[in-house]
PDB file of C-alpha atoms in Angstrom:
ATOM      1  CA  MET A1202      19.838 212.094 -52.077  1.00 77.00           C
ATOM      2  CA  LEU A1203      17.855 208.935 -52.519  1.00 85.00           C
ATOM      3  CA  LEU A1204      18.050 207.379 -49.144  1.00 88.00           C
ATOM      4  CA  HIS A1205      16.314 204.371 -47.562  1.00 90.00           C
ATOM      5  CA  GLY A1206      15.977 203.373 -43.955  1.00 92.00           C
ATOM      6  CA  ILE A1207      18.364 203.874 -41.066  1.00 95.00           C
ATOM      7  CA  SER A1208      21.753 202.220 -40.600  1.00 96.00           C
ATOM      8  CA  THR A1209      22.252 203.355 -37.091  1.00 97.00           C
ATOM      9  CA  ALA A1210      22.243 206.456 -34.756  1.00 98.00           C
ATOM     10  CA  TRP A1211      24.405 207.862 -31.934  1.00 98.00           C
ATOM     11  CA  ILE A1212      23.460 209.992 -28.933  1.00 98.00           C
ATOM     12  CA  ALA A1213      25.380 211.679 -26.339  1.00 98.00           C
ATOM     13  CA  VAL A1214      25.123 213.813 -23.117  1.00 98.00           C
ATOM     14  CA  LYS A1215      27.278 217.013 -23.083  1.00 97.00           C
ATOM     15  CA  SER A1216      28.354 219.725 -20.773  1.00 95.00           C
ATOM     16  CA  GLN A1217      25.795 222.290 -20.144  1.00 92.00           C
ATOM     17  CA  ASP A1218      27.502 224.802 -22.465  1.00 94.00           C
ATOM     18  CA  GLY A1219      27.775 222.243 -25.154  1.00 94.00           C
ATOM     19  CA  LYS A1220      31.443 222.319 -25.634  1.00 95.00           C
ATOM     20  CA  THR A1221      32.449 218.850 -24.317  1.00 97.00           C
ATOM     21  CA  LEU A1222      31.155 215.328 -24.194  1.00 97.00           C
ATOM     22  CA  ALA A1223      30.255 213.737 -20.834  1.00 96.00           C
ATOM     23  CA  LYS A1224      32.107 210.597 -20.539  1.00 95.00           C
ATOM     24  CA  GLY A1225      32.362 207.634 -18.248  1.00 94.00           C
ATOM     25  CA  ASP A1226      29.824 207.418 -15.351  1.00 92.00           C
ATOM     26  CA  THR A1227      28.309 210.845 -16.100  1.00 93.00           C
ATOM     27  CA  GLY A1228      28.013 210.151 -19.876  1.00 95.00           C
ATOM     28  CA  LEU A1229      26.697 207.262 -22.105  1.00 96.00           C
ATOM     29  CA  SER A1230      29.900 205.542 -22.693  1.00 95.00           C
ATOM     30  CA  GLN A1231      33.738 205.919 -22.070  1.00 95.00           C
ATOM     31  CA  ASN A1232      34.071 208.239 -25.100  1.00 95.00           C
ATOM     32  CA  GLY A1233      30.642 209.893 -24.651  1.00 96.00           C
ATOM     33  CA  LEU A1234      28.915 208.516 -27.688  1.00 97.00           C
ATOM     34  CA  LEU A1235      26.363 205.702 -27.532  1.00 97.00           C
ATOM     35  CA  GLU A1236      25.443 203.844 -30.696  1.00 97.00           C
ATOM     36  CA  LEU A1237      21.800 202.918 -30.910  1.00 97.00           C
ATOM     37  CA  ASP A1238      22.578 199.370 -32.136  1.00 97.00           C
ATOM     38  CA  HIS A1239      21.388 195.895 -31.297  1.00 96.00           C
ATOM     39  CA  SER A1240      21.748 196.640 -27.580  1.00 95.00           C
ATOM     40  CA  VAL A1241      18.682 198.885 -27.725  1.00 96.00           C
ATOM     41  CA  LEU A1242      17.021 196.861 -30.688  1.00 96.00           C
ATOM     42  CA  GLY A1243      17.918 199.634 -33.038  1.00 96.00           C
ATOM     43  CA  VAL A1244      16.155 202.751 -34.255  1.00 97.00           C
ATOM     44  CA  ALA A1245      12.620 202.369 -35.732  1.00 96.00           C
ATOM     45  CA  SER A1246      12.331 205.856 -37.255  1.00 96.00           C
ATOM     46  CA  ALA A1247      13.754 209.340 -37.290  1.00 96.00           C
ATOM     47  CA  GLU A1248      11.571 212.100 -38.767  1.00 96.00           C
ATOM     48  CA  LEU A1249      13.808 215.142 -39.392  1.00 96.00           C
ATOM     49  CA  LYS A1250      12.146 218.476 -39.813  1.00 93.00           C
ATOM     50  CA  GLY A1251      13.023 222.189 -39.955  1.00 91.00           C
ATOM     51  CA  LEU A1252      16.226 221.676 -41.797  1.00 91.00           C
ATOM     52  CA  ASP A1253      15.707 224.620 -44.093  1.00 88.00           C
ATOM     53  CA  GLY A1254      13.403 226.868 -42.167  1.00 77.00           C
ATOM     54  CA  SER A1255       9.597 226.296 -41.870  1.00 71.00           C
ATOM     55  CA  LYS A1256       8.525 228.089 -45.026  1.00 79.00           C
ATOM     56  CA  LEU A1257       9.394 230.825 -47.467  1.00 82.00           C
ATOM     57  CA  GLU A1258       8.087 234.242 -46.775  1.00 86.00           C
ATOM     58  CA  LYS A1259       7.459 236.640 -49.773  1.00 90.00           C
ATOM     59  CA  ILE A1260       7.690 240.417 -49.954  1.00 91.00           C
ATOM     60  CA  SER A1261       5.516 242.114 -52.552  1.00 93.00           C
ATOM     61  CA  GLY A1262       6.056 245.367 -54.143  1.00 92.00           C
ATOM     62  CA  ASN A1263       4.740 247.122 -57.360  1.00 89.00           C
ATOM     63  CA  ASN A1264       2.079 244.408 -57.688  1.00 85.00           C
ATOM     64  CA  SER A1265       4.629 241.553 -57.876  1.00 90.00           C
ATOM     65  CA  ILE A1266       6.761 239.306 -55.680  1.00 91.00           C
ATOM     66  CA  GLN A1267      10.061 241.268 -55.247  1.00 89.00           C
ATOM     67  CA  PHE A1268      11.887 238.990 -52.819  1.00 90.00           C
ATOM     68  CA  SER A1269      11.608 235.921 -50.711  1.00 86.00           C
ATOM     69  CA  TYR A1270      13.399 234.599 -47.588  1.00 80.00           C
ATOM     70  CA  ALA A1271      13.246 231.456 -45.435  1.00 79.00           C
ATOM     71  CA  ASP A1272      12.082 231.557 -41.830  1.00 81.00           C
ATOM     72  CA  PRO A1273      14.801 230.605 -39.215  1.00 83.00           C
ATOM     73  CA  LEU A1274      15.975 227.122 -39.104  1.00 86.00           C
ATOM     74  CA  ASN A1275      14.195 224.971 -36.473  1.00 90.00           C
ATOM     75  CA  PRO A1276      15.691 221.475 -36.688  1.00 94.00           C
ATOM     76  CA  THR A1277      13.868 218.726 -34.808  1.00 95.00           C
ATOM     77  CA  CYS A1278      13.740 215.014 -34.818  1.00 97.00           C
ATOM     78  CA  SER A1279      11.028 212.561 -33.770  1.00 96.00           C
ATOM     79  CA  LEU A1280      13.124 209.612 -32.832  1.00 97.00           C
ATOM     80  CA  THR A1281      11.802 206.248 -32.036  1.00 96.00           C
ATOM     81  CA  VAL A1282      14.215 203.793 -30.368  1.00 96.00           C
ATOM     82  CA  ASN A1283      12.871 200.386 -29.753  1.00 95.00           C
ATOM     83  CA  SER A1284      14.280 199.697 -26.140  1.00 95.00           C
ATOM     84  CA  LEU A1285      16.376 202.273 -24.268  1.00 95.00           C
ATOM     85  CA  SER A1286      17.508 201.298 -20.778  1.00 95.00           C
ATOM     86  CA  MET A1287      16.086 203.315 -17.977  1.00 95.00           C
ATOM     87  CA  ASP A1288      19.617 204.648 -17.059  1.00 95.00           C
ATOM     88  CA  VAL A1289      20.131 206.030 -20.715  1.00 96.00           C
ATOM     89  CA  LEU A1290      16.757 207.430 -20.939  1.00 96.00           C
ATOM     90  CA  ALA A1291      17.154 209.226 -17.536  1.00 96.00           C
ATOM     91  CA  LYS A1292      20.305 210.828 -18.650  1.00 97.00           C
ATOM     92  CA  ILE A1293      19.323 212.128 -22.067  1.00 97.00           C
ATOM     93  CA  VAL A1294      15.954 213.666 -20.946  1.00 97.00           C
ATOM     94  CA  GLY A1295      17.195 214.911 -17.412  1.00 96.00           C
ATOM     95  CA  MET A1296      16.006 212.635 -14.659  1.00 96.00           C
ATOM     96  CA  GLU A1297      17.526 211.929 -11.436  1.00 93.00           C
ATOM     97  CA  LYS A1298      17.260 209.177  -8.761  1.00 92.00           C
ATOM     98  CA  GLN A1299      15.128 210.103  -5.911  1.00 92.00           C
ATOM     99  CA  GLY A1300      14.594 207.351  -3.366  1.00 93.00           C
ATOM    100  CA  GLY A1301      14.164 204.216  -5.380  1.00 92.00           C
ATOM    101  CA  GLY A1302      12.696 205.934  -8.473  1.00 93.00           C
ATOM    102  CA  TRP A1303      13.291 208.626 -11.036  1.00 94.00           C
ATOM    103  CA  GLN A1304      11.936 212.142 -11.427  1.00 95.00           C
ATOM    104  CA  MET A1305      12.497 215.067 -13.777  1.00 95.00           C
ATOM    105  CA  LYS A1306      15.252 217.739 -13.020  1.00 93.00           C
ATOM    106  CA  ASP A1307      14.414 221.339 -13.440  1.00 91.00           C
ATOM    107  CA  ASN A1308      16.783 221.805 -16.387  1.00 92.00           C
ATOM    108  CA  LYS A1309      17.106 219.654 -19.503  1.00 95.00           C
ATOM    109  CA  PRO A1310      20.707 218.337 -20.206  1.00 97.00           C
ATOM    110  CA  THR A1311      22.477 219.306 -23.418  1.00 98.00           C
ATOM    111  CA  THR A1312      22.568 216.240 -25.705  1.00 98.00           C
ATOM    112  CA  ALA A1313      23.670 215.305 -29.229  1.00 98.00           C
ATOM    113  CA  LEU A1314      22.187 213.119 -31.959  1.00 98.00           C
ATOM    114  CA  ILE A1315      23.506 211.686 -35.311  1.00 98.00           C
ATOM    115  CA  VAL A1316      21.488 209.647 -37.696  1.00 98.00           C
ATOM    116  CA  LYS A1317      23.174 207.504 -40.409  1.00 98.00           C
ATOM    117  CA  ALA A1318      21.086 206.676 -43.612  1.00 97.00           C
ATOM    118  CA  PRO A1319      22.122 204.485 -46.563  1.00 95.00           C
ATOM    119  CA  SER A1320      21.853 205.356 -50.170  1.00 91.00           C
ATOM    120  CA  LEU A1321      19.267 203.363 -52.191  1.00 90.00           C
ATOM    121  CA  VAL A1322      21.492 203.505 -55.335  1.00 88.00           C
ATOM    122  CA  SER A1323      25.018 203.036 -54.045  1.00 91.00           C
ATOM    123  CA  ASP A1324      26.988 201.898 -51.056  1.00 91.00           C
ATOM    124  CA  ALA A1325      27.190 205.529 -49.869  1.00 94.00           C
ATOM    125  CA  PHE A1326      26.023 207.011 -46.540  1.00 96.00           C
ATOM    126  CA  VAL A1327      24.626 210.433 -45.229  1.00 97.00           C
ATOM    127  CA  TYR A1328      24.967 211.464 -41.761  1.00 98.00           C
ATOM    128  CA  PHE A1329      22.622 214.040 -40.255  1.00 98.00           C
ATOM    129  CA  CYS A1330      24.440 215.397 -37.234  1.00 98.00           C
ATOM    130  CA  PHE A1331      22.961 217.519 -34.498  1.00 98.00           C
ATOM    131  CA  PRO A1332      25.825 218.256 -31.978  1.00 98.00           C
ATOM    132  CA  SER A1333      23.755 220.108 -29.425  1.00 98.00           C
ATOM    133  CA  GLY A1334      20.076 219.954 -28.442  1.00 98.00           C
ATOM    134  CA  ASN A1335      17.616 218.657 -25.926  1.00 98.00           C
ATOM    135  CA  PHE A1336      15.508 215.545 -25.689  1.00 97.00           C
ATOM    136  CA  LEU A1337      11.916 215.098 -24.525  1.00 96.00           C
ATOM    137  CA  MET A1338      10.867 211.684 -23.361  1.00 93.00           C
ATOM    138  CA  GLY A1339       7.543 211.828 -25.110  1.00 85.00           C
ATOM    139  CA  ASP A1340       4.150 210.237 -24.204  1.00 86.00           C
ATOM    140  CA  LYS A1341       3.402 206.681 -23.566  1.00 85.00           C
ATOM    141  CA  LYS A1342       0.279 204.943 -24.785  1.00 84.00           C
ATOM    142  CA  LEU A1343      -0.016 201.403 -23.047  1.00 83.00           C
ATOM    143  CA  ASP A1344      -2.571 199.041 -24.575  1.00 83.00           C
ATOM    144  CA  SER A1345      -3.655 195.833 -23.318  1.00 87.00           C
ATOM    145  CA  ASP A1346      -2.363 192.577 -24.771  1.00 87.00           C
ATOM    146  CA  SER A1347      -5.045 190.565 -26.345  1.00 88.00           C
ATOM    147  CA  ASP A1348      -5.249 186.729 -26.689  1.00 86.00           C
ATOM    148  CA  SER A1349      -3.771 187.021 -30.119  1.00 91.00           C
ATOM    149  CA  LYS A1350      -0.990 189.422 -29.999  1.00 91.00           C
ATOM    150  CA  LYS A1351       1.173 191.627 -27.775  1.00 90.00           C
ATOM    151  CA  THR A1352       1.364 195.399 -27.938  1.00 87.00           C
ATOM    152  CA  PRO A1353       4.892 196.713 -27.465  1.00 86.00           C
ATOM    153  CA  VAL A1354       5.585 200.217 -26.703  1.00 86.00           C
ATOM    154  CA  THR A1355       8.712 201.761 -27.873  1.00 91.00           C
ATOM    155  CA  ASP A1356      10.685 204.896 -26.758  1.00 93.00           C
ATOM    156  CA  ALA A1357       9.323 207.834 -28.791  1.00 95.00           C
ATOM    157  CA  LEU A1358      11.576 210.791 -28.231  1.00 97.00           C
ATOM    158  CA  SER A1359      11.524 214.355 -29.497  1.00 97.00           C
ATOM    159  CA  PHE A1360      14.787 216.156 -30.083  1.00 98.00           C
ATOM    160  CA  ALA A1361      15.333 219.893 -30.762  1.00 97.00           C
ATOM    161  CA  ALA A1362      18.593 221.125 -31.958  1.00 97.00           C
ATOM    162  CA  VAL A1363      20.208 224.334 -30.531  1.00 96.00           C
ATOM    163  CA  ASP A1364      23.210 226.274 -31.768  1.00 96.00           C
ATOM    164  CA  ASP A1365      26.475 224.361 -31.037  1.00 97.00           C
ATOM    165  CA  PRO A1366      29.475 226.247 -29.905  1.00 96.00           C
ATOM    166  CA  ASN A1367      31.909 223.967 -31.756  1.00 96.00           C
ATOM    167  CA  ILE A1368      30.560 224.147 -35.141  1.00 96.00           C
ATOM    168  CA  ASN A1369      28.723 227.633 -34.700  1.00 95.00           C
ATOM    169  CA  ASP A1370      25.559 226.216 -36.307  1.00 95.00           C
ATOM    170  CA  MET A1371      22.631 223.791 -35.518  1.00 96.00           C
ATOM    171  CA  TYR A1372      23.646 220.883 -37.667  1.00 97.00           C
ATOM    172  CA  ARG A1373      25.883 219.502 -40.353  1.00 97.00           C
ATOM    173  CA  ILE A1374      25.198 216.923 -43.024  1.00 97.00           C
ATOM    174  CA  TYR A1375      28.104 214.615 -44.208  1.00 97.00           C
ATOM    175  CA  SER A1376      28.183 212.396 -47.266  1.00 96.00           C
ATOM    176  CA  THR A1377      30.511 209.709 -47.873  1.00 96.00           C
ATOM    177  CA  VAL A1378      30.715 210.542 -51.506  1.00 94.00           C
ATOM    178  CA  ASP A1379      31.925 214.072 -50.759  1.00 93.00           C
ATOM    179  CA  SER A1380      35.604 214.669 -51.790  1.00 93.00           C
ATOM    180  CA  ASP A1381      36.442 215.968 -48.267  1.00 93.00           C
ATOM    181  CA  TRP A1382      34.953 212.729 -46.615  1.00 95.00           C
ATOM    182  CA  LYS A1383      37.558 210.696 -44.639  1.00 95.00           C
ATOM    183  CA  ASP A1384      35.831 208.444 -42.088  1.00 95.00           C
ATOM    184  CA  GLU A1385      33.451 208.436 -39.098  1.00 96.00           C
ATOM    185  CA  GLN A1386      36.146 208.987 -36.655  1.00 96.00           C
ATOM    186  CA  THR A1387      37.282 212.178 -38.290  1.00 96.00           C
ATOM    187  CA  MET A1388      33.702 213.248 -38.507  1.00 97.00           C
ATOM    188  CA  PHE A1389      33.143 212.792 -34.829  1.00 97.00           C
ATOM    189  CA  LYS A1390      36.306 214.709 -34.035  1.00 97.00           C
ATOM    190  CA  GLU A1391      35.161 217.568 -36.092  1.00 96.00           C
ATOM    191  CA  LEU A1392      31.799 217.562 -34.145  1.00 97.00           C
ATOM    192  CA  PHE A1393      33.177 217.000 -30.737  1.00 97.00           C
ATOM    193  CA  PRO A1394      36.806 218.175 -30.427  1.00 96.00           C
ATOM    194  CA  ASP A1395      37.332 216.115 -27.134  1.00 95.00           C
ATOM    195  CA  TYR A1396      36.213 212.906 -28.864  1.00 95.00           C
ATOM    196  CA  SER A1397      38.350 209.795 -28.694  1.00 90.00           C
ATOM    197  CA  ALA A1398      37.648 206.405 -30.282  1.00 82.00           C
ATOM    198  CA  THR A1399      37.242 204.380 -27.082  1.00 66.00           C
ATOM    199  CA  THR A1400      33.760 202.578 -27.146  1.00 48.00           C
ATOM    200  CA  THR A1401      33.262 200.704 -23.937  1.00 48.00           C
ATOM    201  CA  PRO A1402      29.773 201.312 -22.628  1.00 51.00           C
ATOM    202  CA  ALA A1403      29.358 202.995 -19.311  1.00 50.00           C
ATOM    203  CA  VAL A1404      25.618 202.113 -18.819  1.00 52.00           C
TER     204      VAL A1404
END
């Protein structure tokens, strides 16, 4: 897969058991999925790790390597979004309104992440899909503007996938050149059985 850049990404909040999408006022849109498009000034980066275990372990015997195995999967993503709204950020990292401000809840909400990347050599796309997981808000480093430039601070999020009850695994990869590929709507329906195509933003 020779990929370049990021076409777009989607995020969602789910029920705590990971089986259904939160929709409407409790979710991120009427159908549950929020595309990280121009409304958030897009996604700057998505660094995916742990897709095939952290490393290979070896078992020696009779003075030679007899067997090797991969450590358990630990899929994570360092996701940088340019400008999330406070409402969306609060919902995905687990904050609640207290008085006139926001503070962290005791438990993290179950969320989802899908990243779409284009091929460099064709018009194909690859989708990295994590139907269940948790977001951390990440740190903020605020630097002073100078007389020559501004210093914007983006939303640098950390995402860790967990086992999803609908796919019985931590992630799936879809490719549009696969013979079984149909379209994005079919993919969303596979990952989220209660998905419907309505896309009106809720926040």
